[in-house]
Amino acid sequence: MLLSHALRRAVPAVALAAALLSPALPAATAAAAAGGTSWYLDCSAAADGSGSQAAPWNSLGSANAHLFQPGDRLLLKRGATCTGTLQPQGSGTAGAPITLAGYGTGTARPVVAGDPASSQNAAVRLYNVEQWEIRDLEITYTDTAATKRERNGLLVEIADLPDGVGTHYLVDDVYVHDVNGDATKWSNGIQFRVSGSTTPTNFDDVTVQNSLIAHVDREGLTNRSTWMCRPTYGTGDGCGTTSNWRASTRLVFRGNTIQDTGGDGIVVRAADHALVEHNTAFDLAMRPMGSNAGIWTINSDFTTVQYNEVHHVRRLSDNNDGMAFDSDYGNTGALFQYNYSHDNQGGFMLFCGACGAGSSSTGTVVRYNLSRADQSRWLFAVGEKNARMYNNTAYLPAGSTTAIVQQGSGTSTTALSGNLFYNLGSGGYIGFGSSAYKPGDFGWDANAFWGNHPANEPADARKLTADPRLANPGGTAPADYGLAAASPARGAGATVPANGGQDFFGAPVPQTCRPDLGFQQASAFDDTACAAPALLANGGFESGALAPWTSYGGVQLDAANAHGGTYAVRVGPAQAAAEQVIALQPGTTYRLSGWGKVSAAGTELSLGVKQYDSAGSSTRAAFTATAYSQGSTVFTTGPTATSARVYCYARSGGGYGWCDDLTVTKV
């Protein structure tokens, strides 16, 4: 079994391997599965048999020559090693998959060891087959040749399938180790690969879970596709102007341990709504193999990375990576939440949306994560169109030189709120190379900055600079970074819509009340008692006064023409306006709604909002009818905007206009 999320730590590979060993299932249990036939392979047998349990095959060649049928089981003898490549034929069907597993007594796994003398690139290869479930195997591909070549432990590959979809693959409780591949990203512990060039093809329903991948080069657990070109990917992988992106779906990497890789830990490519959760990845990028990160996604839509622990990723001297997590280029809506990152040489998070020529990413959300003693920088921002980072906790110990933000040359539009930075080191906010840290790319609201206060600390009108009083700063357990009972960080955060509903520990978080700062919601709250204050004050003009509206020209309250209640505001003749400046959150979409009318044809009334971004943009709803009608307009604040100006404006004509029952709400 895998260690719990909060307590997993680096332990020797032997101990992890032992933890993953499962007891043998009696042969009768496998044979009792619905339908199909059980076929047996024992590479330690003296003679090749018929594939029965009494007379098992004794070579991979015999198993590879057989055409398996739906519901069949290929069972390998525990404790026996087969050398070469296992590449079985045949596909299962929905409800009757083909199973690859072990048989016999004892806890030793059946082993498939790739033959370095062969030209095969994988120890176990499923090619253009589907509906397979693999359990309980040990897979290795030791190749000590001086010239490295592509090597994989388990490679599942589909190409140009007639219907374009390879469906249902389950890898459960598999141990892959000592795969000595080259430095290309074609070499992996486990990879699901879509190749081909004539028929657009993708995987659907892939789960890899409860498995251990150790000492592999280059990557641990990944997927990839030749059907990956689209405008947001730019010229990546030689795409040019081609557009053929076809995403794999229902891709799940869950509960795995990845350790000691030459490069990346887990990578999601060309996928839609992939899920990466409850994995532990550590001792990554241990050999010189280019730029690598712990867990990352590229050219994918709505990938969720959650409940993972990543630590001790190396940052090699010839590159700028080495961080725990990365939203790379070509992504839409990537989500990183409830993760624990620590002791990574390249930092916590990378935004690399502009890392590829012509590429872009947008909508990355990073929330309720803990970063402890990560190095180099907390965030390395190299391009992102609309990121949000909120309610994360970052602890940087004394002696640390880690920067909170390091920025590359790309524009990284990012709103940061409710984060808690406990910075006992000397790092600040810096550029990279010839670029400079561009404060205008970042909007800061209600964050905590404790410890080091560099000269370029962000302006944040609601920031907390008092000691947030963590439970046990410097400890190694996530709970050490929760808030003590008297912490001033309680209830000091910023309300964020659609915030996921829970904190790192699974406790509910407020939807209306101000949340606590950081990754833990420690304090109790009652959303029913925290009615959201109206963003627009006196929007119904029922106070009997104009304040806080400011008048320009002819403006007055009117009790004879109210839409609702007692009063409306009358403006005119043109040009006259009532205006109010309201406080808003940066990078947030709002709707201005209200009722309006005019006194006579030829008069136009505008209900609008302006100055909600650095360009001074304006948007409005127009009224020309003499009876009340409802109008609205939607706007999105700029990345650093914290206010906007709402107006009721007699724009043209000789008559009057009336506005009433005005509201501004988040969309």
XYZ file of C-alpha atoms in Angstrom:
667
model
C 0.000 0.000 0.000
C 1.127 3.566 -0.581
C 1.966 5.919 2.248
C -0.615 8.573 3.136
C -0.514 11.927 1.349
C 0.611 13.992 4.301
C 3.218 11.547 5.594
C 4.994 10.132 2.537
C 8.738 10.657 2.599
C 11.756 9.454 0.679
C 12.402 5.862 1.659
C 14.749 3.327 0.107
C 13.623 1.755 -3.141
C 13.767 -1.706 -1.606
C 11.324 -0.690 1.121
C 8.946 0.839 -1.392
C 9.143 -2.223 -3.582
C 8.335 -4.422 -0.622
C 5.377 -2.246 0.277
C 3.976 -2.732 -3.208
C 4.241 -6.505 -3.210
C 0.824 -8.139 -3.076
C -0.081 -11.655 -1.953
C -0.597 -14.298 -4.601
C -4.099 -14.995 -5.778
C -5.002 -18.663 -6.119
C -5.183 -19.788 -9.737
C -8.840 -20.663 -9.205
C -9.618 -17.029 -8.502
C -8.256 -15.919 -11.856
C -9.987 -18.785 -13.641
C -13.281 -17.822 -12.038
C -13.383 -14.469 -13.829
C -16.306 -14.039 -16.179
C -15.765 -15.673 -19.580
C -12.542 -16.295 -21.416
C -9.689 -18.735 -20.899
C -6.665 -18.628 -18.610
C -3.310 -19.045 -20.369
C -0.112 -19.648 -18.430
C 3.485 -18.568 -19.033
C 6.383 -19.911 -16.927
C 9.741 -18.916 -18.371
C 11.497 -21.176 -15.845
C 9.776 -24.294 -17.226
C 12.077 -26.805 -18.924
C 9.863 -27.312 -21.970
C 7.372 -25.265 -23.926
C 3.822 -26.449 -23.359
C 0.340 -25.701 -24.636
C -0.298 -22.709 -22.367
C -2.328 -24.601 -19.781
C -1.461 -24.464 -16.103
C -0.213 -28.050 -16.236
C 1.839 -27.375 -19.379
C 2.591 -23.632 -19.514
C 4.385 -21.834 -22.274
C 8.010 -21.197 -21.391
C 8.884 -18.291 -23.712
C 7.628 -14.855 -24.566
C 7.627 -15.924 -28.197
C 4.943 -18.529 -27.536
C 2.763 -16.037 -25.685
C 3.276 -13.410 -28.393
C 2.187 -15.851 -31.099
C -1.200 -16.459 -29.485
C -4.270 -14.376 -30.372
C -6.059 -13.598 -27.103
C -9.831 -13.290 -27.006
C -12.159 -11.123 -24.883
C -12.141 -12.208 -21.244
C -8.899 -14.189 -21.562
C -6.163 -14.050 -18.937
C -2.434 -14.242 -19.567
C -0.886 -15.308 -16.251
C 2.869 -15.258 -15.627
C 4.569 -17.450 -13.042
C 5.552 -15.665 -9.861
C 9.271 -15.667 -9.219
C 10.111 -16.504 -12.848
C 11.857 -14.075 -15.190
C 11.078 -13.791 -18.889
C 13.738 -12.032 -20.964
C 12.794 -10.149 -24.101
C 9.655 -8.245 -25.100
C 6.129 -9.326 -24.228
C 3.866 -8.098 -27.049
C 0.596 -10.006 -26.880
C -2.066 -9.894 -29.610
C -5.823 -9.489 -29.403
C -8.275 -7.119 -27.764
C -10.935 -7.462 -25.132
C -14.365 -5.935 -25.274
C -16.374 -3.754 -22.926
C -17.075 -5.859 -19.839
C -14.664 -8.589 -20.992
C -11.141 -7.131 -20.951
C -8.022 -9.262 -21.296
C -6.026 -9.556 -18.063
C -2.249 -9.764 -17.712
C -1.240 -10.773 -14.183
C 0.656 -13.295 -12.068
C -0.106 -16.781 -10.757
C 1.413 -19.156 -8.266
C 2.333 -19.012 -4.588
C 4.493 -16.560 -2.736
C 4.816 -12.786 -2.948
C 7.499 -12.499 -5.638
C 6.248 -10.903 -8.803
C 6.586 -12.355 -12.278
C 9.343 -10.446 -14.067
C 9.617 -9.308 -17.673
C 13.135 -8.075 -18.407
C 13.867 -6.362 -21.704
C 16.734 -7.819 -23.727
C 19.381 -5.148 -24.401
C 20.674 -7.187 -27.338
C 17.361 -6.802 -29.167
C 16.068 -3.891 -31.218
C 12.825 -3.739 -29.225
C 12.203 -0.455 -27.399
C 10.084 -1.859 -24.547
C 10.004 -4.813 -22.176
C 6.182 -4.966 -22.330
C 4.498 -3.490 -25.385
C 0.812 -3.391 -26.179
C 0.435 -2.303 -29.777
C -2.913 -1.491 -31.405
C -4.858 -3.543 -28.903
C -7.416 -2.339 -26.365
C -9.429 -3.440 -23.339
C -6.402 -4.706 -21.382
C -5.826 -4.774 -17.611
C -2.308 -5.307 -16.253
C -1.637 -6.178 -12.627
C 1.095 -7.396 -10.352
C 4.007 -7.465 -12.828
C 7.630 -6.473 -12.348
C 9.115 -4.895 -15.454
C 12.699 -3.893 -16.085
C 14.933 -3.042 -19.030
C 18.553 -2.880 -17.936
C 20.831 -1.752 -20.742
C 24.383 -0.822 -19.847
C 25.526 -0.071 -23.390
C 27.623 3.071 -23.710
C 25.325 4.411 -26.431
C 21.868 4.878 -25.004
C 18.775 4.062 -27.036
C 15.031 4.412 -26.580
C 13.960 2.103 -23.804
C 10.600 1.744 -22.036
C 9.367 -0.494 -19.261
C 5.699 -0.605 -20.321
C 4.748 0.990 -23.637
C 1.110 1.069 -24.727
C 0.944 2.357 -28.286
C -1.869 2.883 -30.759
C -1.612 4.170 -34.310
C -4.179 4.899 -37.025
C -6.912 2.782 -35.464
C -9.901 2.327 -37.815
C -12.331 3.972 -35.385
C -9.715 6.358 -34.006
C -10.079 5.365 -30.331
C -8.212 2.889 -28.125
C -10.418 2.195 -25.113
C -9.925 0.930 -21.546
C -6.459 0.304 -20.203
C -5.860 -0.379 -16.514
C -2.386 -0.654 -14.999
C -2.609 -1.519 -11.315
C 0.104 -2.459 -8.792
C 2.947 -2.759 -11.302
C 6.611 -2.320 -10.398
C 8.803 -0.819 -13.137
C 12.475 -0.239 -12.428
C 15.956 0.090 -13.930
C 14.941 1.178 -17.398
C 18.116 2.615 -18.913
C 16.791 4.714 -21.762
C 18.296 7.620 -23.630
C 17.818 11.310 -22.908
C 14.883 11.710 -25.293
C 11.326 11.899 -23.992
C 10.498 8.707 -25.848
C 12.169 6.706 -23.053
C 9.943 6.089 -20.033
C 9.026 3.826 -17.174
C 5.407 3.728 -18.398
C 4.104 5.583 -21.443
C 0.827 5.681 -23.356
C 1.710 6.745 -26.893
C -0.435 7.710 -29.866
C 1.525 7.569 -33.101
C 0.547 7.326 -36.754
C -0.255 10.003 -39.297
C -3.270 8.925 -41.367
C -6.163 8.441 -38.924
C -6.658 10.841 -35.997
C -6.458 8.613 -32.907
C -6.686 8.999 -29.144
C -6.858 6.992 -25.942
C -10.047 6.871 -23.888
C -10.263 5.456 -20.350
C -6.661 5.012 -19.183
C -5.853 4.452 -15.499
C -2.411 3.862 -14.018
C -2.611 3.407 -10.261
C -0.896 2.035 -7.162
C 2.338 1.396 -9.045
C 6.010 2.031 -8.343
C 8.367 3.405 -10.996
C 11.984 3.651 -9.848
C 15.356 4.402 -11.447
C 14.231 5.007 -15.013
C 15.509 7.241 -17.808
C 14.244 9.640 -18.965
C 10.652 10.085 -17.765
C 8.586 8.202 -15.204
C 4.889 8.089 -16.188
C 3.651 9.919 -19.281
C 1.481 10.022 -22.360
C 2.071 11.625 -25.745
C 0.591 11.917 -29.222
C 1.475 12.830 -32.781
C -2.016 14.396 -33.010
C -1.120 17.446 -30.963
C -0.938 20.515 -33.197
C -3.110 23.569 -32.570
C -2.550 27.336 -32.507
C -1.985 27.597 -28.734
C 0.796 24.995 -29.051
C 2.653 27.243 -31.473
C 5.466 25.532 -33.326
C 6.018 22.856 -30.661
C 7.187 19.485 -32.011
C 7.448 21.004 -35.466
C 3.736 21.801 -35.747
C 4.071 24.962 -37.809
C 0.644 25.944 -39.137
C -0.806 22.422 -38.914
C -3.881 21.957 -36.716
C -4.754 18.354 -35.870
C -5.110 18.324 -32.063
C -7.014 15.283 -30.799
C -7.089 14.850 -27.054
C -6.963 11.634 -25.079
C -9.811 11.440 -22.586
C -10.479 9.896 -19.160
C -6.745 9.749 -18.407
C -6.046 9.068 -14.710
C -2.661 8.695 -12.961
C -3.449 7.918 -9.318
C -1.654 6.693 -6.215
C 1.696 5.978 -7.850
C 5.221 6.474 -6.541
C 7.839 7.835 -8.939
C 11.427 7.959 -7.729
C 14.901 8.368 -9.157
C 14.265 9.434 -12.732
C 16.779 10.940 -15.089
C 14.167 13.540 -16.039
C 10.507 14.285 -15.406
C 8.244 12.492 -12.963
C 4.721 12.610 -14.469
C 3.738 14.425 -17.674
C 0.288 14.869 -19.257
C 0.232 15.784 -22.957
C -2.601 16.378 -25.442
C -5.350 15.393 -23.006
C -8.794 16.659 -22.046
C -9.771 16.683 -18.338
C -6.893 14.424 -17.248
C -6.577 13.694 -13.521
C -3.264 13.304 -11.662
C -3.798 12.688 -7.954
C -2.395 11.088 -4.794
C 1.023 10.426 -6.335
C 4.410 10.777 -4.667
C 7.334 11.839 -6.857
C 10.850 12.458 -5.572
C 14.529 12.344 -6.520
C 13.759 13.505 -10.031
C 16.046 14.904 -12.764
C 18.870 12.956 -11.145
C 20.901 12.644 -14.341
C 21.793 15.289 -16.966
C 18.844 14.999 -19.372
C 17.715 18.518 -20.197
C 15.020 20.589 -18.510
C 12.649 18.652 -16.252
C 9.991 19.122 -13.593
C 8.125 16.936 -11.123
C 4.527 16.833 -12.386
C 3.432 18.950 -15.324
C 0.979 19.282 -18.163
C 1.386 20.631 -21.675
C -0.935 21.251 -24.624
C -3.942 19.983 -22.672
C -7.319 21.249 -21.532
C -8.508 21.270 -17.912
C -5.887 18.968 -16.386
C -6.331 18.574 -12.610
C -3.220 17.914 -10.486
C -4.172 17.351 -6.841
C -3.150 15.659 -3.581
C 0.373 14.941 -4.792
C 3.659 15.229 -2.928
C 6.717 16.243 -4.949
C 10.140 16.743 -3.432
C 13.830 16.804 -4.262
C 13.619 17.648 -7.928
C 17.069 18.717 -9.092
C 17.712 21.882 -11.042
C 20.697 21.202 -13.256
C 23.175 23.975 -13.967
C 22.414 24.136 -17.691
C 18.642 24.801 -17.444
C 16.004 26.760 -15.554
C 13.557 24.042 -14.506
C 13.713 21.701 -11.526
C 10.406 22.779 -9.971
C 7.658 20.600 -8.524
C 4.831 21.639 -10.883
C 4.509 23.247 -14.297
C 1.664 24.554 -16.425
C 3.498 24.521 -19.726
C 2.541 25.884 -23.101
C -0.678 25.196 -24.974
C -2.762 24.632 -21.799
C -6.276 25.799 -21.018
C -7.676 25.766 -17.486
C -4.988 23.696 -15.740
C -5.719 23.260 -12.009
C -3.113 22.566 -9.298
C -4.651 22.118 -5.837
C -4.029 20.431 -2.454
C -0.420 19.492 -3.308
C 2.628 19.393 -1.043
C 5.906 20.599 -2.549
C 9.180 20.745 -0.670
C 12.945 20.819 -1.135
C 12.804 21.229 -4.902
C 15.849 22.990 -6.312
C 13.914 24.763 -9.070
C 11.036 25.962 -6.913
C 7.331 25.318 -6.560
C 5.580 26.414 -9.769
C 6.372 27.214 -13.400
C 4.122 29.068 -15.833
C 5.631 28.367 -19.223
C 2.801 29.344 -21.545
C 5.117 31.420 -23.724
C 8.070 29.029 -23.638
C 7.385 27.758 -27.173
C 7.416 29.937 -30.278
C 3.886 31.216 -30.873
C 2.499 29.286 -27.901
C 0.182 30.446 -25.140
C -1.646 29.153 -22.065
C -4.572 30.608 -20.191
C -6.676 30.098 -17.077
C -4.228 28.202 -14.849
C -5.424 28.029 -11.231
C -3.068 27.237 -8.325
C -4.842 26.991 -4.947
C -4.551 25.517 -1.455
C -1.038 24.110 -1.912
C 1.870 24.021 0.550
C 5.407 24.851 -0.548
C 8.132 24.262 2.038
C 11.807 25.114 1.581
C 11.605 25.138 -2.185
C 14.595 26.814 -3.805
C 15.393 29.280 -6.619
C 11.885 30.832 -6.724
C 8.359 30.079 -5.610
C 6.900 31.021 -9.005
C 8.838 31.174 -12.255
C 6.534 33.097 -14.618
C 7.312 32.746 -18.320
C 3.952 33.500 -19.878
C 0.317 33.003 -18.842
C -2.731 34.907 -20.046
C -5.055 34.692 -17.052
C -3.700 32.789 -14.053
C -5.045 32.813 -10.499
C -2.964 31.792 -7.475
C -4.805 31.928 -4.183
C -4.698 30.492 -0.676
C -1.299 28.877 -0.996
C 1.263 28.774 1.821
C 4.976 29.192 1.139
C 7.597 28.712 3.865
C 11.172 29.812 3.164
C 13.631 29.134 6.004
C 16.409 31.352 7.284
C 19.314 31.432 4.851
C 17.079 30.900 1.839
C 17.714 33.044 -1.239
C 14.519 31.870 -2.932
C 12.591 34.636 -4.705
C 8.818 34.760 -4.404
C 8.490 35.552 -8.115
C 11.076 35.280 -10.856
C 9.883 36.447 -14.238
C 10.998 35.526 -17.727
C 10.480 37.485 -20.912
C 6.845 36.504 -21.497
C 3.801 38.342 -20.169
C 2.320 36.502 -17.194
C -1.054 37.962 -16.255
C -1.588 36.593 -12.762
C -3.921 37.497 -9.884
C -2.607 36.504 -6.434
C -4.832 36.644 -3.364
C -4.994 35.073 0.073
C -1.500 33.563 -0.167
C 0.701 33.351 2.916
C 4.422 33.979 2.399
C 6.485 33.130 5.483
C 9.837 34.287 4.181
C 12.785 34.166 6.575
C 15.255 34.324 3.685
C 16.563 37.146 1.514
C 14.784 36.529 -1.796
C 12.708 39.230 -3.443
C 11.012 39.779 -6.805
C 13.372 39.618 -9.755
C 13.613 39.371 -13.504
C 15.597 36.837 -15.458
C 18.423 37.521 -17.889
C 17.699 40.740 -19.756
C 14.083 40.901 -18.568
C 12.844 42.699 -15.491
C 10.199 41.817 -12.953
C 7.097 43.541 -14.314
C 4.762 44.408 -11.438
C 2.027 45.293 -13.918
C 1.676 41.611 -14.813
C 0.581 40.754 -11.283
C -2.401 41.781 -9.177
C -2.042 41.361 -5.395
C -4.958 41.342 -2.945
C -5.049 40.325 0.729
C -1.814 38.328 0.863
C 0.394 37.865 3.927
C 4.076 38.883 3.796
C 5.998 37.948 6.924
C 9.741 38.029 7.541
C 11.750 39.488 4.710
C 10.302 42.653 3.152
C 12.352 43.404 0.023
C 12.253 46.856 -1.525
C 10.146 45.559 -4.403
C 7.532 43.889 -2.202
C 4.204 44.202 -4.048
C 1.711 46.912 -3.286
C -1.283 45.174 -1.722
C -3.901 47.362 -0.076
C -5.146 44.556 2.166
C -1.886 42.757 2.873
C -0.998 41.348 6.289
C 2.518 42.001 7.572
C 2.080 40.770 11.153
C 3.361 37.367 12.244
C 0.718 34.890 10.966
C 1.590 32.563 13.845
C 1.981 29.196 12.169
C 1.609 26.089 14.298
C 5.215 24.909 14.004
C 7.148 26.710 11.263
C 10.154 24.697 10.194
C 8.463 21.351 10.775
C 8.140 18.655 8.129
C 4.428 17.822 8.357
C 1.814 19.884 6.501
C -0.047 20.432 9.779
C 2.975 22.380 11.052
C 2.004 25.187 8.672
C -1.565 25.613 9.829
C -2.688 28.699 11.727
C -2.522 28.953 15.506
C -5.657 29.933 17.412
C -4.782 33.631 17.698
C -3.371 34.015 14.197
C -4.180 37.374 12.559
C -4.301 35.499 9.240
C -7.675 34.047 10.204
C -10.464 35.655 8.222
C -8.020 37.986 6.443
C -8.148 36.464 2.963
C -9.992 37.434 -0.200
C -13.248 35.838 -1.300
C -12.828 33.958 -4.570
C -15.776 32.598 -6.569
C -15.757 28.877 -7.451
C -12.943 28.219 -4.960
C -13.224 24.425 -4.892
C -15.121 24.283 -1.613
C -12.345 22.873 0.591
C -8.838 23.470 1.868
C -5.709 21.282 1.741
C -6.964 19.136 4.609
C -10.492 18.718 3.236
C -12.160 21.237 5.547
C -14.860 23.423 3.972
C -13.937 26.967 2.975
C -16.249 29.977 2.939
C -18.067 31.104 -0.159
C -19.178 34.470 1.227
C -17.176 35.148 4.389
C -13.530 36.148 4.060
C -11.406 32.966 4.224
C -8.245 32.437 6.236
C -4.942 33.171 4.563
C -2.947 30.249 3.247
C -3.672 26.615 2.509
C -5.665 25.842 5.672
C -9.103 27.128 6.660
C -8.592 26.975 10.426
C -11.362 29.245 11.653
C -15.072 28.584 11.781
C -17.390 30.651 9.609
C -21.052 31.138 8.868
C -21.687 32.137 5.275
C -25.310 32.926 6.095
C -24.102 35.623 8.482
C -21.642 37.033 5.951
C -23.971 38.382 3.322
C -21.810 39.709 0.560
C -21.750 43.507 0.748
C -23.191 45.236 -2.265
C -20.397 46.141 -4.651
C -22.442 49.136 -5.744
C -23.683 51.270 -2.817
C -27.112 52.903 -2.855
C -27.926 51.270 -6.194
C -31.658 51.770 -5.598
C -31.230 55.377 -4.395
C -33.379 54.532 -1.361
C -31.154 56.277 1.168
C -32.837 59.558 0.304
C -29.493 61.065 -0.714
C -27.204 60.737 -3.727
C -24.080 59.794 -1.735
C -21.851 58.020 -2.543
C -22.814 58.947 -6.120
C -21.115 62.036 -7.552
C -23.116 64.311 -9.834
C -21.947 65.947 -13.052
C -24.460 68.385 -14.570
C -28.167 68.065 -13.880
C -28.641 65.177 -11.407
C -31.298 64.741 -8.713
C -33.343 62.139 -6.864
C -36.874 61.674 -8.256
C -39.730 60.216 -6.180
C -42.229 60.348 -9.053
C -40.416 58.027 -11.470
C -39.021 55.177 -9.364
C -38.861 51.717 -10.874
C -38.882 50.094 -7.451
C -39.050 51.577 -3.987
C -39.328 55.317 -3.443
C -36.604 56.938 -5.524
C -34.783 56.801 -8.849
C -31.987 59.073 -10.066
C -32.749 61.562 -12.856
C -29.987 62.816 -15.144
C -30.197 65.377 -17.902
C -30.615 67.149 -20.088
C -27.497 65.894 -21.868
C -24.842 65.829 -20.944
C -25.213 64.929 -17.275
C -24.194 61.926 -15.181
C -24.227 60.306 -11.758
C -21.053 58.289 -11.137
C -19.700 56.030 -8.390
C -16.252 54.448 -7.986
C -16.483 50.873 -6.657
C -13.849 48.463 -5.320
C -13.387 45.271 -7.329
C -10.998 42.338 -7.576
C -8.397 42.194 -10.362
C -8.828 39.751 -13.207
C -12.504 39.152 -12.390
C -15.629 39.265 -14.540
C -18.664 41.271 -13.368
C -22.111 42.166 -14.641
C -23.648 45.648 -14.268
C -27.457 45.461 -14.410
C -30.248 47.973 -13.909
C -33.400 49.640 -15.181
C -33.557 52.729 -17.314
C -35.873 54.949 -19.372
C -35.960 58.378 -21.042
C -38.532 61.166 -21.061
C -38.843 61.611 -24.810
C -37.875 60.110 -28.142
C -34.496 61.252 -29.339
C -32.935 61.094 -25.888
C -30.414 58.360 -25.101
C -29.467 57.166 -21.620
C -26.347 55.061 -20.938
C -25.847 52.756 -17.971
C -22.202 51.746 -18.020
C -18.860 51.139 -16.371
C -15.431 52.497 -17.298
C -11.809 52.602 -16.156
C -11.825 48.919 -15.158
C -8.453 48.174 -16.754
C -5.217 49.973 -17.563
C -6.534 50.925 -21.011
C -9.435 52.859 -19.514
C -11.991 50.685 -21.272
C -15.739 51.360 -21.126
C -18.876 49.303 -21.776
C -22.544 50.268 -21.512
C -26.204 49.409 -22.006
C -28.289 52.016 -23.864
C -31.935 53.055 -23.215
C -34.102 55.036 -25.685
C -37.625 53.935 -24.643
C -39.951 56.014 -22.469
C -40.969 52.983 -20.364
C -38.587 51.217 -17.983
C -36.635 48.277 -19.402
C -33.798 46.244 -17.974
C -30.290 46.369 -19.407
C -26.912 44.903 -18.504
C -23.303 44.741 -19.616
C -20.428 42.421 -18.677
C -16.828 43.488 -18.096
C -13.580 41.953 -16.833
C -11.177 43.915 -14.670
C -7.536 44.125 -15.648
C -4.865 42.051 -13.883
C -3.958 44.894 -11.528
C -7.279 46.767 -11.432
C -8.959 47.157 -8.051
C -11.694 49.651 -8.962
C -14.025 50.857 -11.714
C -16.387 53.786 -12.285
C -20.128 53.094 -12.766
C -22.196 55.770 -14.482
C -25.798 56.721 -15.314
C -25.380 59.176 -18.170
C -27.737 61.306 -20.275
C -25.726 60.908 -23.429
C -27.711 62.828 -26.048
C -31.030 64.565 -26.731
C -32.974 67.236 -24.916
C -34.864 65.051 -22.424
C -34.139 63.345 -19.131
C -33.054 59.824 -18.289
C -33.738 57.758 -15.175
C -31.733 54.871 -13.639
C -32.909 52.658 -10.801
C -32.266 49.339 -9.029
C -28.656 49.066 -10.162
C -26.414 46.137 -9.160
C -22.901 44.895 -9.852
C -22.351 41.163 -9.353
C -19.580 38.690 -10.061
C -20.154 36.436 -13.015
